[in-house]
Coordinates of C-alpha atoms in Angstrom, one line a residue:
Chain V
M1 CA 0.0 0.0 0.0
R2 CA 1.4 3.3 -1.0
K3 CA 1.1 6.3 1.2
V4 CA -0.6 9.2 -0.5
S5 CA 1.6 11.7 1.1
M6 CA 4.7 10.0 -0.2
G7 CA 3.3 8.6 -3.4
L8 CA 2.3 11.7 -5.3
K9 CA 4.1 11.1 -8.5
L10 CA 3.6 14.0 -10.7
V11 CA 3.1 12.2 -13.9
G12 CA 3.1 14.6 -16.7
M13 CA 4.9 17.4 -14.9
A14 CA 6.3 18.7 -18.1
A15 CA 2.8 18.8 -19.5
A16 CA 1.6 20.8 -16.4
V17 CA 4.3 23.3 -17.0
F18 CA 3.2 23.6 -20.6
L19 CA -0.4 24.2 -19.4
L20 CA 0.7 27.0 -17.2
A21 CA 2.5 28.6 -20.1
A22 CA -0.5 28.1 -22.3
C23 CA -2.8 29.8 -19.7
E24 CA -0.9 33.0 -19.6
S25 CA -2.5 35.6 -21.8
T26 CA -0.1 36.6 -24.5
P27 CA -0.4 40.3 -25.0
Q28 CA -0.7 40.8 -28.7
G29 CA 1.4 39.6 -31.6
G30 CA 1.4 35.9 -30.7
G31 CA 1.4 34.9 -34.3
A32 CA 4.3 32.6 -34.1
G33 CA 3.4 29.3 -35.7
G34 CA 0.2 30.5 -37.2
G35 CA -2.1 28.6 -34.9
G36 CA -4.8 26.4 -36.3
G37 CA -6.7 29.2 -38.1
G38 CA -10.1 30.6 -37.2
G39 CA -11.2 31.9 -33.8
G40 CA -9.3 34.6 -32.0
S41 CA -11.1 37.9 -32.3
G42 CA -8.4 40.5 -33.0
S43 CA -7.7 41.8 -29.5
S44 CA -6.1 38.7 -28.0
A45 CA -4.2 36.1 -30.0
I46 CA -4.5 32.4 -29.4
V47 CA -1.4 30.6 -28.2
P48 CA -0.5 27.8 -30.7
G49 CA -1.0 24.4 -29.3
S50 CA -3.1 25.6 -26.5
Q51 CA -6.6 24.6 -25.4
A52 CA -8.0 27.7 -27.0
D53 CA -6.2 26.9 -30.2
L54 CA -7.7 23.4 -30.2
E55 CA -11.2 24.7 -29.6
A56 CA -10.7 27.3 -32.3
T57 CA -9.7 24.5 -34.7
T58 CA -12.4 22.0 -33.9
S59 CA -14.7 21.0 -31.2
N60 CA -13.0 19.5 -28.1
R61 CA -16.1 17.4 -27.4
V62 CA -17.7 14.4 -29.1
L63 CA -21.2 13.2 -28.1
F64 CA -22.5 9.7 -27.5
G65 CA -25.9 8.0 -27.8
L66 CA -27.8 6.8 -24.8
D67 CA -25.8 4.0 -23.0
R68 CA -23.5 3.9 -26.0
H69 CA -19.7 4.3 -26.5
D70 CA -19.4 3.8 -30.3
L71 CA -18.6 6.9 -32.3
T72 CA -21.0 8.6 -34.6
E73 CA -19.9 9.9 -38.0
E74 CA -19.9 13.4 -36.5
A75 CA -17.7 12.3 -33.6
R76 CA -15.2 10.7 -36.0
A77 CA -15.0 13.9 -38.0
V78 CA -14.3 15.9 -34.8
L79 CA -11.7 13.4 -33.7
Q80 CA -10.0 13.4 -37.1
A81 CA -9.7 17.2 -36.8
Q82 CA -8.3 16.8 -33.3
A83 CA -5.8 14.3 -34.6
G84 CA -4.8 16.6 -37.4
W85 CA -4.3 19.4 -34.9
M86 CA -2.2 17.2 -32.6
A87 CA -0.1 16.3 -35.6
K88 CA 0.9 20.0 -35.9
Y89 CA 2.0 20.1 -32.2
P90 CA 3.8 16.9 -31.5
S91 CA 4.7 17.9 -28.0
V92 CA 1.1 18.5 -26.9
M93 CA -0.3 15.9 -24.6
V94 CA -4.1 15.6 -24.0
T95 CA -6.5 14.0 -21.7
V96 CA -9.8 12.6 -22.9
A97 CA -12.5 12.6 -20.2
G98 CA -15.5 10.3 -20.6
N99 CA -18.7 11.7 -19.2
C100 CA -22.3 10.4 -18.8
D101 CA -25.7 11.7 -18.2
E102 CA -27.3 11.4 -14.7
R103 CA -29.7 8.6 -15.8
G104 CA -27.5 5.7 -14.9
T105 CA -26.1 4.3 -11.7
R106 CA -22.9 5.9 -10.4
E107 CA -20.5 2.9 -10.8
H108 CA -21.9 1.7 -14.1
N109 CA -21.5 5.3 -15.4
L110 CA -17.9 5.4 -14.2
A111 CA -17.3 2.3 -16.4
L112 CA -19.3 3.7 -19.3
G113 CA -17.3 7.0 -19.1
E114 CA -14.1 4.9 -19.3
R115 CA -15.4 3.2 -22.4
R116 CA -16.3 6.5 -24.0
A117 CA -12.9 8.1 -23.2
N118 CA -11.2 5.0 -24.7
S119 CA -13.3 5.0 -27.8
A120 CA -12.2 8.5 -28.5
K121 CA -8.6 7.7 -27.6
D122 CA -8.6 4.7 -29.9
Y123 CA -9.8 6.7 -32.8
L124 CA -7.2 9.4 -32.2
V125 CA -4.6 6.7 -32.2
S126 CA -6.0 5.2 -35.4
Q127 CA -5.5 8.6 -36.9
G128 CA -1.8 8.6 -36.2
V129 CA -1.7 10.1 -32.7
D130 CA 0.9 8.4 -30.5
A131 CA -1.1 6.6 -27.7
A132 CA 1.4 7.9 -25.1
R133 CA 0.2 11.4 -25.8
V134 CA -3.4 10.6 -24.8
T135 CA -4.5 10.0 -21.2
T136 CA -8.0 8.9 -20.4
I137 CA -10.1 9.6 -17.3
S138 CA -13.7 8.8 -16.5
Y139 CA -15.9 11.1 -14.4
G140 CA -19.1 9.0 -14.9
K141 CA -22.0 11.3 -14.1
E142 CA -19.9 13.6 -11.8
R143 CA -19.1 16.4 -14.3
P144 CA -22.2 17.5 -16.2
I145 CA -21.7 20.5 -18.5
A146 CA -25.5 21.0 -19.1
L147 CA -27.4 21.2 -15.9
C148 CA -31.1 20.6 -16.6
S149 CA -32.8 17.3 -16.0
D150 CA -34.1 16.5 -19.5
E151 CA -32.8 15.1 -22.7
S152 CA -31.6 18.5 -24.0
C153 CA -29.0 18.5 -21.3
W154 CA -28.4 14.7 -21.0
S155 CA -27.4 14.5 -24.7
Q156 CA -24.7 17.2 -24.0
N157 CA -23.5 15.3 -20.9
R158 CA -22.8 12.0 -22.7
N159 CA -19.5 13.1 -24.1
G160 CA -15.8 12.7 -24.5
T161 CA -14.0 15.9 -23.8
T162 CA -10.4 16.5 -25.0
T163 CA -8.3 18.8 -22.8
V164 CA -4.7 19.9 -23.5
N165 CA -2.6 18.9 -20.5
Chain X
M1 CA -32.6 -3.3 44.5
T2 CA -33.1 -7.0 45.0
Q3 CA -31.4 -8.3 41.9
T4 CA -28.0 -9.9 41.9
Y5 CA -25.9 -8.8 39.0
W6 CA -23.4 -10.7 37.0
R7 CA -20.8 -8.5 35.5
M8 CA -19.5 -8.2 32.0
I9 CA -16.9 -5.6 31.6
L10 CA -16.9 -4.4 28.0
R11 CA -14.2 -2.1 26.9
M12 CA -15.4 0.1 24.1
V13 CA -13.3 1.4 21.3
A14 CA -15.0 4.7 21.7
G15 CA -15.9 5.7 25.1
A16 CA -15.5 2.7 27.5
V17 CA -19.0 1.6 28.2
A18 CA -19.3 -1.1 30.8
L19 CA -22.4 -3.2 30.7
V20 CA -24.0 -5.1 33.6
C21 CA -26.9 -7.5 33.0
A22 CA -29.6 -7.7 35.6
Q23 CA -30.7 -11.3 36.1
G24 CA -34.0 -12.3 37.5
W25 CA -36.5 -11.7 34.8
Q26 CA -38.4 -14.9 33.9
P27 CA -38.5 -15.7 30.2
A28 CA -42.2 -16.1 30.2
E29 CA -44.2 -17.6 27.4
A30 CA -47.0 -15.6 25.7
Q31 CA -44.7 -12.6 25.9
L32 CA -45.2 -9.2 24.5
R33 CA -44.0 -9.4 20.9
I34 CA -44.1 -7.5 17.6
D35 CA -44.2 -9.3 14.3
I36 CA -42.0 -7.1 12.2
T37 CA -42.5 -9.2 9.0
Q38 CA -45.9 -7.7 8.5
G39 CA -46.3 -4.5 6.6
N40 CA -47.9 -1.5 8.2
V41 CA -48.2 -3.0 11.7
D42 CA -49.9 -1.0 14.4
P43 CA -47.1 0.6 16.3
M44 CA -46.8 -0.7 19.8
P45 CA -47.7 1.9 22.4
I46 CA -44.7 2.2 24.7
A47 CA -44.2 4.5 27.7
I48 CA -40.7 5.9 28.5
P49 CA -40.7 8.2 31.5
Y50 CA -37.6 10.3 32.0
F51 CA -34.6 8.5 33.5
M52 CA -34.3 10.4 36.8
G53 CA -31.1 11.2 38.7
P54 CA -30.1 12.5 42.1
S55 CA -29.2 15.9 40.7
P56 CA -30.4 18.1 37.7
K57 CA -27.2 17.1 35.9
E58 CA -28.1 13.4 35.8
T59 CA -31.8 14.1 35.2
T60 CA -30.9 16.3 32.2
V61 CA -28.8 13.5 30.7
G62 CA -31.6 11.0 31.6
S63 CA -34.2 13.1 29.7
E64 CA -31.9 13.5 26.7
M65 CA -31.3 9.7 26.6
V66 CA -35.1 9.1 26.7
G67 CA -35.4 11.5 23.8
V68 CA -32.8 9.5 21.8
I69 CA -34.5 6.2 22.7
S70 CA -38.0 7.5 21.8
G71 CA -36.7 8.9 18.5
N72 CA -35.1 5.5 17.6
L73 CA -38.1 3.5 18.5
S74 CA -40.5 5.9 16.8
R75 CA -38.5 6.1 13.6
S76 CA -38.5 2.3 13.4
G77 CA -42.2 2.5 12.7
L78 CA -42.8 -0.4 15.1
F79 CA -43.4 1.7 18.3
R80 CA -45.4 4.6 19.4
P81 CA -43.9 6.3 22.4
L82 CA -46.7 7.8 24.4
D83 CA -46.9 11.5 25.4
P84 CA -45.4 11.9 28.9
K85 CA -48.2 14.2 29.8
S86 CA -50.5 11.3 29.8
F87 CA -48.5 9.4 32.4
I88 CA -50.4 8.8 35.7
Q89 CA -47.5 7.5 37.7
K90 CA -44.7 10.0 37.6
A91 CA -41.1 9.1 36.8
D92 CA -39.7 9.9 40.2
A93 CA -42.4 7.7 41.9
I94 CA -41.7 4.5 40.0
G95 CA -38.9 3.1 42.2
T96 CA -38.2 -0.6 41.6
L97 CA -41.7 -1.8 40.7
P98 CA -44.1 0.2 38.6
R99 CA -47.8 0.5 39.4
F100 CA -48.9 -1.5 36.3
G101 CA -52.5 -0.5 36.6
D102 CA -51.5 3.1 36.0
W103 CA -49.8 2.2 32.8
R104 CA -52.6 -0.1 31.7
L105 CA -55.0 2.8 32.0
I106 CA -53.1 4.8 29.4
N107 CA -52.8 1.6 27.3
A108 CA -49.0 1.4 27.4
Q109 CA -48.2 -2.1 26.2
A110 CA -44.5 -1.8 27.3
L111 CA -42.9 0.5 29.8
V112 CA -39.2 1.5 30.0
T113 CA -37.9 2.8 33.3
G114 CA -34.4 4.0 34.1
G115 CA -32.1 6.1 36.2
V116 CA -28.8 7.9 35.9
T117 CA -26.3 8.4 38.7
T118 CA -22.6 9.5 38.8
E119 CA -19.9 7.1 40.0
A120 CA -17.0 8.2 42.3
D121 CA -14.7 8.2 39.2
G122 CA -17.0 10.5 37.3
R123 CA -18.5 7.9 35.0
L124 CA -22.3 7.7 34.6
R125 CA -24.2 4.7 35.8
V126 CA -27.3 4.1 33.6
E127 CA -29.8 1.6 34.6
F128 CA -32.9 0.6 32.6
R129 CA -35.7 -2.0 32.7
L130 CA -38.2 -3.0 30.2
W131 CA -41.6 -4.1 31.6
D132 CA -44.5 -6.0 30.0
V133 CA -47.3 -3.9 31.4
F134 CA -50.1 -6.4 30.9
G135 CA -48.0 -9.4 31.9
E136 CA -46.8 -7.4 34.9
Q137 CA -43.2 -8.6 34.6
Q138 CA -39.7 -7.3 33.8
M139 CA -38.5 -8.4 30.4
E140 CA -35.0 -6.9 30.4
G141 CA -32.8 -5.1 32.9
R142 CA -29.3 -3.7 32.3
V143 CA -26.8 -1.4 33.9
F144 CA -24.2 0.5 31.8
F145 CA -21.2 2.5 33.0
T146 CA -19.9 5.1 30.6
R147 CA -18.0 8.3 30.2
S148 CA -20.4 11.2 30.7
D149 CA -20.0 12.4 27.1
N150 CA -20.9 9.0 25.8
W151 CA -24.5 8.8 27.0
R152 CA -25.8 8.9 23.5
R153 CA -24.2 5.6 22.7
V154 CA -25.8 4.0 25.8
A155 CA -29.2 5.3 24.6
H156 CA -28.6 3.5 21.3
L157 CA -27.6 0.3 23.1
I158 CA -30.7 0.5 25.3
S159 CA -32.8 1.1 22.2
D160 CA -31.4 -2.0 20.6
K161 CA -32.1 -4.1 23.8
I162 CA -35.8 -2.9 23.7
Y163 CA -36.1 -3.6 20.0
E164 CA -34.5 -7.0 20.4
R165 CA -36.7 -8.1 23.3
L166 CA -39.9 -6.9 21.7
T167 CA -39.3 -8.0 18.1
G168 CA -37.1 -11.0 18.5
E169 CA -34.7 -9.4 15.9
T170 CA -31.3 -7.9 16.4
G171 CA -31.4 -4.1 16.7
Y172 CA -29.7 -1.6 14.4
F173 CA -29.6 1.6 16.5
D174 CA -26.0 1.4 17.7
T175 CA -24.7 1.9 14.2
R176 CA -23.2 4.6 11.9
I177 CA -23.6 5.8 8.3
V178 CA -20.7 6.8 6.1
F179 CA -21.8 8.8 3.1
V180 CA -20.8 11.5 0.6
S181 CA -21.7 15.0 1.7
E182 CA -22.4 17.3 -1.3
S183 CA -22.3 21.0 -1.6
G184 CA -21.9 23.6 -4.4
T185 CA -23.6 23.9 -7.7
K186 CA -24.4 21.0 -9.9
A187 CA -21.6 22.1 -12.3
A188 CA -19.0 22.2 -9.6
R189 CA -20.1 19.8 -7.0
V190 CA -17.9 19.4 -3.9
K191 CA -18.0 15.9 -2.4
R192 CA -16.6 14.9 1.0
L193 CA -16.7 11.7 2.9
A194 CA -18.8 12.2 6.1
I195 CA -19.9 10.0 8.9
M196 CA -22.8 10.2 11.4
D197 CA -24.7 8.1 13.8
Q198 CA -27.6 6.2 12.5
D199 CA -30.0 8.9 13.8
A200 CA -28.1 11.7 12.0
A201 CA -26.4 12.9 15.2
N202 CA -22.6 13.6 15.4
Q203 CA -22.2 14.4 11.7
R204 CA -18.6 15.1 10.7
F205 CA -16.4 15.3 7.6
L206 CA -13.6 12.8 7.0
T207 CA -12.1 14.5 3.9
S208 CA -11.6 18.1 2.9
G209 CA -13.4 18.2 -0.4
R210 CA -10.3 19.0 -2.4
H211 CA -10.7 15.7 -4.3
L212 CA -13.8 14.1 -5.6
V213 CA -14.7 11.1 -3.5
L214 CA -17.4 8.5 -4.1
T215 CA -19.0 5.2 -2.8
P216 CA -17.6 4.7 0.7
R217 CA -18.1 1.4 2.5
F218 CA -17.2 0.3 6.0
S219 CA -14.9 -2.6 6.9
P220 CA -16.7 -5.2 9.0
A221 CA -14.7 -4.1 12.1
M222 CA -15.6 -0.5 11.2
H223 CA -12.2 1.0 11.7
Q224 CA -11.7 1.4 7.9
I225 CA -13.6 2.8 5.0
T226 CA -12.9 1.9 1.4
Y227 CA -13.9 4.4 -1.3
L228 CA -13.0 6.0 -4.6
S229 CA -10.9 9.2 -4.7
Y230 CA -9.7 11.3 -7.6
I231 CA -6.5 12.3 -5.8
N232 CA -3.9 13.4 -8.4
D233 CA -6.6 13.0 -11.1
K234 CA -6.2 9.3 -10.9
P235 CA -9.4 7.6 -9.8
R236 CA -8.4 4.8 -7.5
V237 CA -9.7 2.8 -4.6
Y238 CA -8.4 4.1 -1.2
I239 CA -8.7 2.9 2.3
Y240 CA -9.3 5.5 5.1
D241 CA -8.4 4.6 8.6
I242 CA -10.9 6.1 11.0
N243 CA -8.6 6.1 14.0
T244 CA -5.6 7.8 12.3
G245 CA -7.3 9.7 9.5
Q246 CA -4.7 8.4 7.1
Q247 CA -5.7 7.6 3.5
E248 CA -3.9 5.0 1.5
V249 CA -4.3 4.0 -2.1
L250 CA -5.1 0.3 -2.5
G251 CA -2.6 -1.5 -4.7
D252 CA -0.8 -0.2 -7.8
F253 CA -3.2 -0.7 -10.7
P254 CA -2.6 0.6 -14.2
G255 CA -6.2 1.7 -14.7
M256 CA -9.1 3.2 -12.7
T257 CA -10.2 1.1 -9.8
F258 CA -13.7 1.7 -8.4
A259 CA -16.8 0.2 -6.8
P260 CA -14.9 -1.2 -3.7
R261 CA -16.5 -3.2 -0.9
F262 CA -14.9 -5.3 1.9
S263 CA -15.4 -9.0 2.0
P264 CA -17.5 -10.2 5.0
S265 CA -14.3 -11.2 6.9
G266 CA -12.6 -7.9 6.1
D267 CA -9.6 -9.8 4.7
S268 CA -10.1 -8.5 1.2
V269 CA -11.6 -5.8 -1.0
I270 CA -13.6 -6.6 -4.1
M271 CA -13.8 -3.9 -6.8
S272 CA -13.7 -3.1 -10.5
M273 CA -10.7 -2.2 -12.5
A274 CA -10.9 -0.6 -16.0
R275 CA -8.3 -1.5 -18.5
N276 CA -8.4 0.0 -22.0
G277 CA -12.0 0.9 -21.4
N278 CA -13.1 -2.5 -20.2
S279 CA -14.2 -3.0 -16.5
D280 CA -13.9 -6.3 -14.8
I281 CA -14.1 -7.5 -11.2
Y282 CA -11.1 -8.2 -9.1
V283 CA -10.5 -9.1 -5.5
M284 CA -7.4 -8.1 -3.5
N285 CA -6.3 -9.9 -0.4
L286 CA -5.3 -7.1 2.0
R287 CA -2.6 -9.1 3.8
T288 CA -0.8 -10.7 0.9
R289 CA -1.8 -8.0 -1.7
A290 CA -2.5 -10.8 -4.1
V291 CA -5.0 -9.8 -6.8
V292 CA -7.4 -12.3 -8.4
R293 CA -9.4 -11.5 -11.5
L294 CA -13.0 -12.8 -11.2
S295 CA -14.7 -11.7 -14.4
H296 CA -13.4 -12.0 -17.9
S297 CA -15.9 -10.3 -20.2
P298 CA -15.7 -7.4 -22.7
A299 CA -18.7 -6.0 -20.9
I300 CA -19.0 -3.6 -18.0
D301 CA -18.8 -5.7 -14.9
T302 CA -19.1 -3.6 -11.7
S303 CA -20.8 -3.0 -8.4
P304 CA -19.7 -6.3 -6.9
Y305 CA -20.9 -7.5 -3.5
F306 CA -20.1 -10.6 -1.5
S307 CA -22.8 -12.9 0.0
P308 CA -22.6 -12.9 3.8
D309 CA -21.2 -16.4 3.7
S310 CA -18.5 -15.2 1.3
Q311 CA -19.4 -18.1 -1.1
Y312 CA -20.9 -15.9 -3.8
V313 CA -20.5 -12.5 -5.5
T314 CA -23.4 -10.6 -7.0
F315 CA -22.6 -7.8 -9.5
N316 CA -24.1 -5.9 -12.5
S317 CA -23.1 -6.4 -16.0
D318 CA -24.2 -5.4 -19.5
R319 CA -22.8 -8.5 -21.1
G320 CA -26.3 -9.5 -22.2
G321 CA -26.7 -6.1 -24.0
M322 CA -28.4 -4.4 -21.0
Q323 CA -27.4 -3.8 -17.4
Q324 CA -28.6 -6.8 -15.4
I325 CA -27.7 -8.5 -12.1
Y326 CA -25.6 -11.6 -12.0
V327 CA -24.5 -14.0 -9.3
M328 CA -21.3 -16.1 -9.5
R329 CA -19.2 -18.2 -7.1
A330 CA -16.5 -16.3 -5.3
S331 CA -14.1 -18.1 -7.5
G332 CA -15.6 -16.3 -10.5
L333 CA -17.2 -19.5 -11.9
D334 CA -20.8 -20.4 -12.5
V335 CA -22.0 -17.0 -13.5
K336 CA -25.8 -16.8 -13.6
R337 CA -28.1 -13.9 -14.5
I338 CA -30.8 -13.4 -11.9
S339 CA -32.7 -10.3 -13.0
F340 CA -35.2 -10.8 -15.8
G341 CA -37.8 -8.1 -15.3
D342 CA -38.3 -5.2 -17.7
G343 CA -35.7 -2.4 -17.5
R344 CA -32.1 -2.2 -16.2
Y345 CA -30.9 -3.6 -12.9
A346 CA -27.9 -2.3 -10.9
T347 CA -26.1 -2.0 -7.6
P348 CA -27.0 -5.4 -6.1
V349 CA -26.4 -5.6 -2.3
W350 CA -26.8 -8.8 -0.4
S351 CA -28.8 -8.7 2.7
P352 CA -26.8 -9.4 5.9
R353 CA -29.3 -12.2 6.5
G354 CA -28.5 -13.7 3.1
D355 CA -32.1 -14.1 2.0
L356 CA -32.4 -11.1 -0.3
I357 CA -30.5 -8.9 -2.7
A358 CA -31.5 -5.2 -2.8
F359 CA -31.0 -3.3 -6.1
T360 CA -31.6 -0.2 -8.1
K361 CA -33.9 -0.6 -11.1
I362 CA -34.3 1.8 -14.0
Y363 CA -37.4 1.5 -16.0
K364 CA -39.1 3.9 -18.4
G365 CA -37.2 6.9 -17.0
R366 CA -37.9 6.1 -13.4
F367 CA -35.6 4.7 -10.7
Y368 CA -36.7 2.1 -8.1
I369 CA -35.2 0.5 -5.0
G370 CA -36.3 -3.2 -4.8
V371 CA -35.4 -6.6 -3.4
M372 CA -35.4 -10.1 -4.9
R373 CA -34.2 -13.4 -3.7
P374 CA -30.7 -14.5 -4.7
D375 CA -32.1 -16.7 -7.3
G376 CA -34.0 -13.8 -8.9
S377 CA -37.4 -14.8 -7.7
G378 CA -39.8 -12.7 -5.7
E379 CA -38.9 -9.3 -7.0
R380 CA -40.6 -6.5 -5.0
L381 CA -40.2 -2.8 -5.6
L382 CA -40.1 -0.6 -2.5
T383 CA -39.6 2.9 -3.7
E384 CA -39.9 5.0 -6.9
S385 CA -38.8 8.5 -8.0
F386 CA -36.9 10.4 -10.6
L387 CA -33.7 9.0 -9.2
D388 CA -33.4 6.5 -6.3
E389 CA -30.1 4.7 -6.2
G390 CA -27.6 2.7 -4.1
P391 CA -29.4 0.8 -1.4
T392 CA -27.6 -0.3 1.8
W393 CA -28.9 -2.6 4.5
S394 CA -29.3 -2.1 8.2
P395 CA -27.2 -4.8 9.9
N396 CA -30.4 -6.7 10.8
G397 CA -31.6 -6.7 7.2
R398 CA -34.9 -5.0 8.1
V399 CA -34.3 -1.4 6.8
L400 CA -32.7 0.0 3.6
M401 CA -31.1 3.3 3.2
F402 CA -30.5 4.9 -0.3
F403 CA -30.2 8.3 -1.9
R404 CA -32.7 10.2 -3.9
E405 CA -32.0 13.0 -6.3
K406 CA -34.5 15.5 -7.5
P407 CA -34.6 16.8 -11.1
S408 CA -33.0 20.2 -11.8
D409 CA -34.6 23.0 -13.8
S410 CA -33.0 24.6 -16.8
R411 CA -30.6 26.6 -14.6
G412 CA -29.5 23.5 -12.8
L413 CA -31.5 24.5 -9.7
G414 CA -34.0 22.6 -7.6
G415 CA -32.1 19.3 -7.7
G416 CA -30.1 18.0 -4.9
S417 CA -29.7 14.7 -3.2
R418 CA -30.8 13.4 0.2
L419 CA -30.6 10.1 2.1
H420 CA -33.8 8.2 2.7
S421 CA -34.7 5.0 4.5
I422 CA -37.5 2.5 4.0
D423 CA -38.5 -0.7 5.8
L424 CA -38.2 -3.9 3.9
T425 CA -42.0 -4.1 4.2
G426 CA -42.2 -1.1 1.8
Y427 CA -43.6 1.1 4.5
N428 CA -42.1 3.8 6.7
E429 CA -40.1 5.8 4.2
R430 CA -38.2 8.7 5.8
E431 CA -35.7 11.3 4.8
I432 CA -32.5 11.3 6.9
P433 CA -31.9 14.9 8.3
T434 CA -28.3 15.3 7.0
L435 CA -26.9 18.8 7.4
G436 CA -26.6 19.3 3.6
D437 CA -27.1 17.2 0.5
A438 CA -25.9 13.6 0.7
S439 CA -25.5 10.5 -1.4
D440 CA -23.9 7.1 -1.4
P441 CA -24.8 6.0 2.1
A442 CA -23.3 2.8 3.6
W443 CA -24.7 1.4 6.8
S444 CA -22.2 0.1 9.3
P445 CA -22.5 -3.2 11.2
L446 CA -23.4 -3.0 14.9
I447 CA -20.6 -1.1 16.5
P448 CA -18.4 -3.8 18.0
L449 CA -18.6 -4.6 21.7
P450 CA -15.3 -6.5 22.4
E451 CA -15.7 -9.6 24.5
G452 CA -15.4 -8.9 28.2
G453 CA -14.6 -11.2 31.2

């Protein structure tokens, strides 16, 4: 048994540092590298390889059907775009979080979220992304992005969300 | 006092209660008895005058103890404590033998009398007797010695004795609940491990809320809790030591571990581990650290739970295309599906008596708590709402606790989650008065009373 206090291995420390850098707002003229195109309304530039850059390029979220973890055509297209973006920034590491709506039991949903995250990861890998660059995590039904209790929100909460580390 | 006492000294983990049993009551036949297997029984009228003491200090403790005992018995749904204003014989006049006629007049079937005094060493001495009013005899008599701040526990022990003598079943009042306390908005929920007495007294937090925590369960000896924590953004099964407050990650698994429960002996923890998106069931021996994989399917296998004799494991799986409940041998062999009704079945929890499995059912957008026999027969639904989930048994297998979430409006408001309990009969549903929102309850065994000499 590993003591928590001693066992906190900061896996992905380098990635964390990268994230900090990415979060700093770059004052003007951040054109180096050209970003992924789109987004970025004049006043503040988007840091290339950042979360904002990813989201300006394509959606960072794919949606799943009820109790499903297979990818829709739309989801594949989004993941293809994510893979293309990652190809431009070979040092970028991402985490795909699998999420579920509130209409399942907690533990089943943790497992279902894991399946969804892995579906997305597998597809990214099939599109040429090095598997070591993609971490997965499941939040089950613990991290809803849409808060109402009807299908309009539940369909949003059944997702795989890609976040730059 | 005419009785002779035989002495059992019981050292308590928390609070050193000493217990003395009063001998002398005859085990009479045709005794006062409640049949708790019936639904909606008429609660038994019971009179519990204040436990008097020689000074206001003891009398105050005595009256608070009677409040706790009355609350326990009343909430069980099996007893109806009578209004003290109706009592003809006053508490301070009872002495060693009640005037049964006075209690028959107000139709008390049972009478509980008691007193509180202070020992030379500062401990409280609490004596109580249970009387069959119509049979005119003592059914139970005990003396407890305890630290003065531990009176609440003695009140629970007395409640259990009364329940046991009048129902013939083991009590469940001297128990605790570990649960997840929730706060904050739905989008940024803070979840903390919390613990309380069965009657919602003594609520306290065990974790800070910095990390998401889920699904706590007690060890059989109650000194440990196993649960899921997202420390370091790595969801893993942890063990929390109640005495030291230390948290330790269980094992060194490459993937998410979740859905942990102790085996009935406490020697091992059964849980799920996810590997490349697939969740299977594993059991880890806590001494040798050896891990055995019990399920081998490409489906989601989770929410495992041992039978009380450790011979079987029940779990839910979607291997048949939809979430259903299965039972297998503890070796992982002989897997059988047991739920065949309409809808999805989940979170099977074996009754401590072994005769039933409680579960969550999802059908046509509604959630139910129900029970079925371990072979899947005799399904009975006890509750229904927008979201009822995660039943846990009282240690006598007579009451279930679970959590209930309300739906939220378009702004995410109006939801929230609370703990509820319901009798196995399907009656007596109650909300547990936690301080805030709560979920994932787990009922402890009876708090251990180590053997005494």
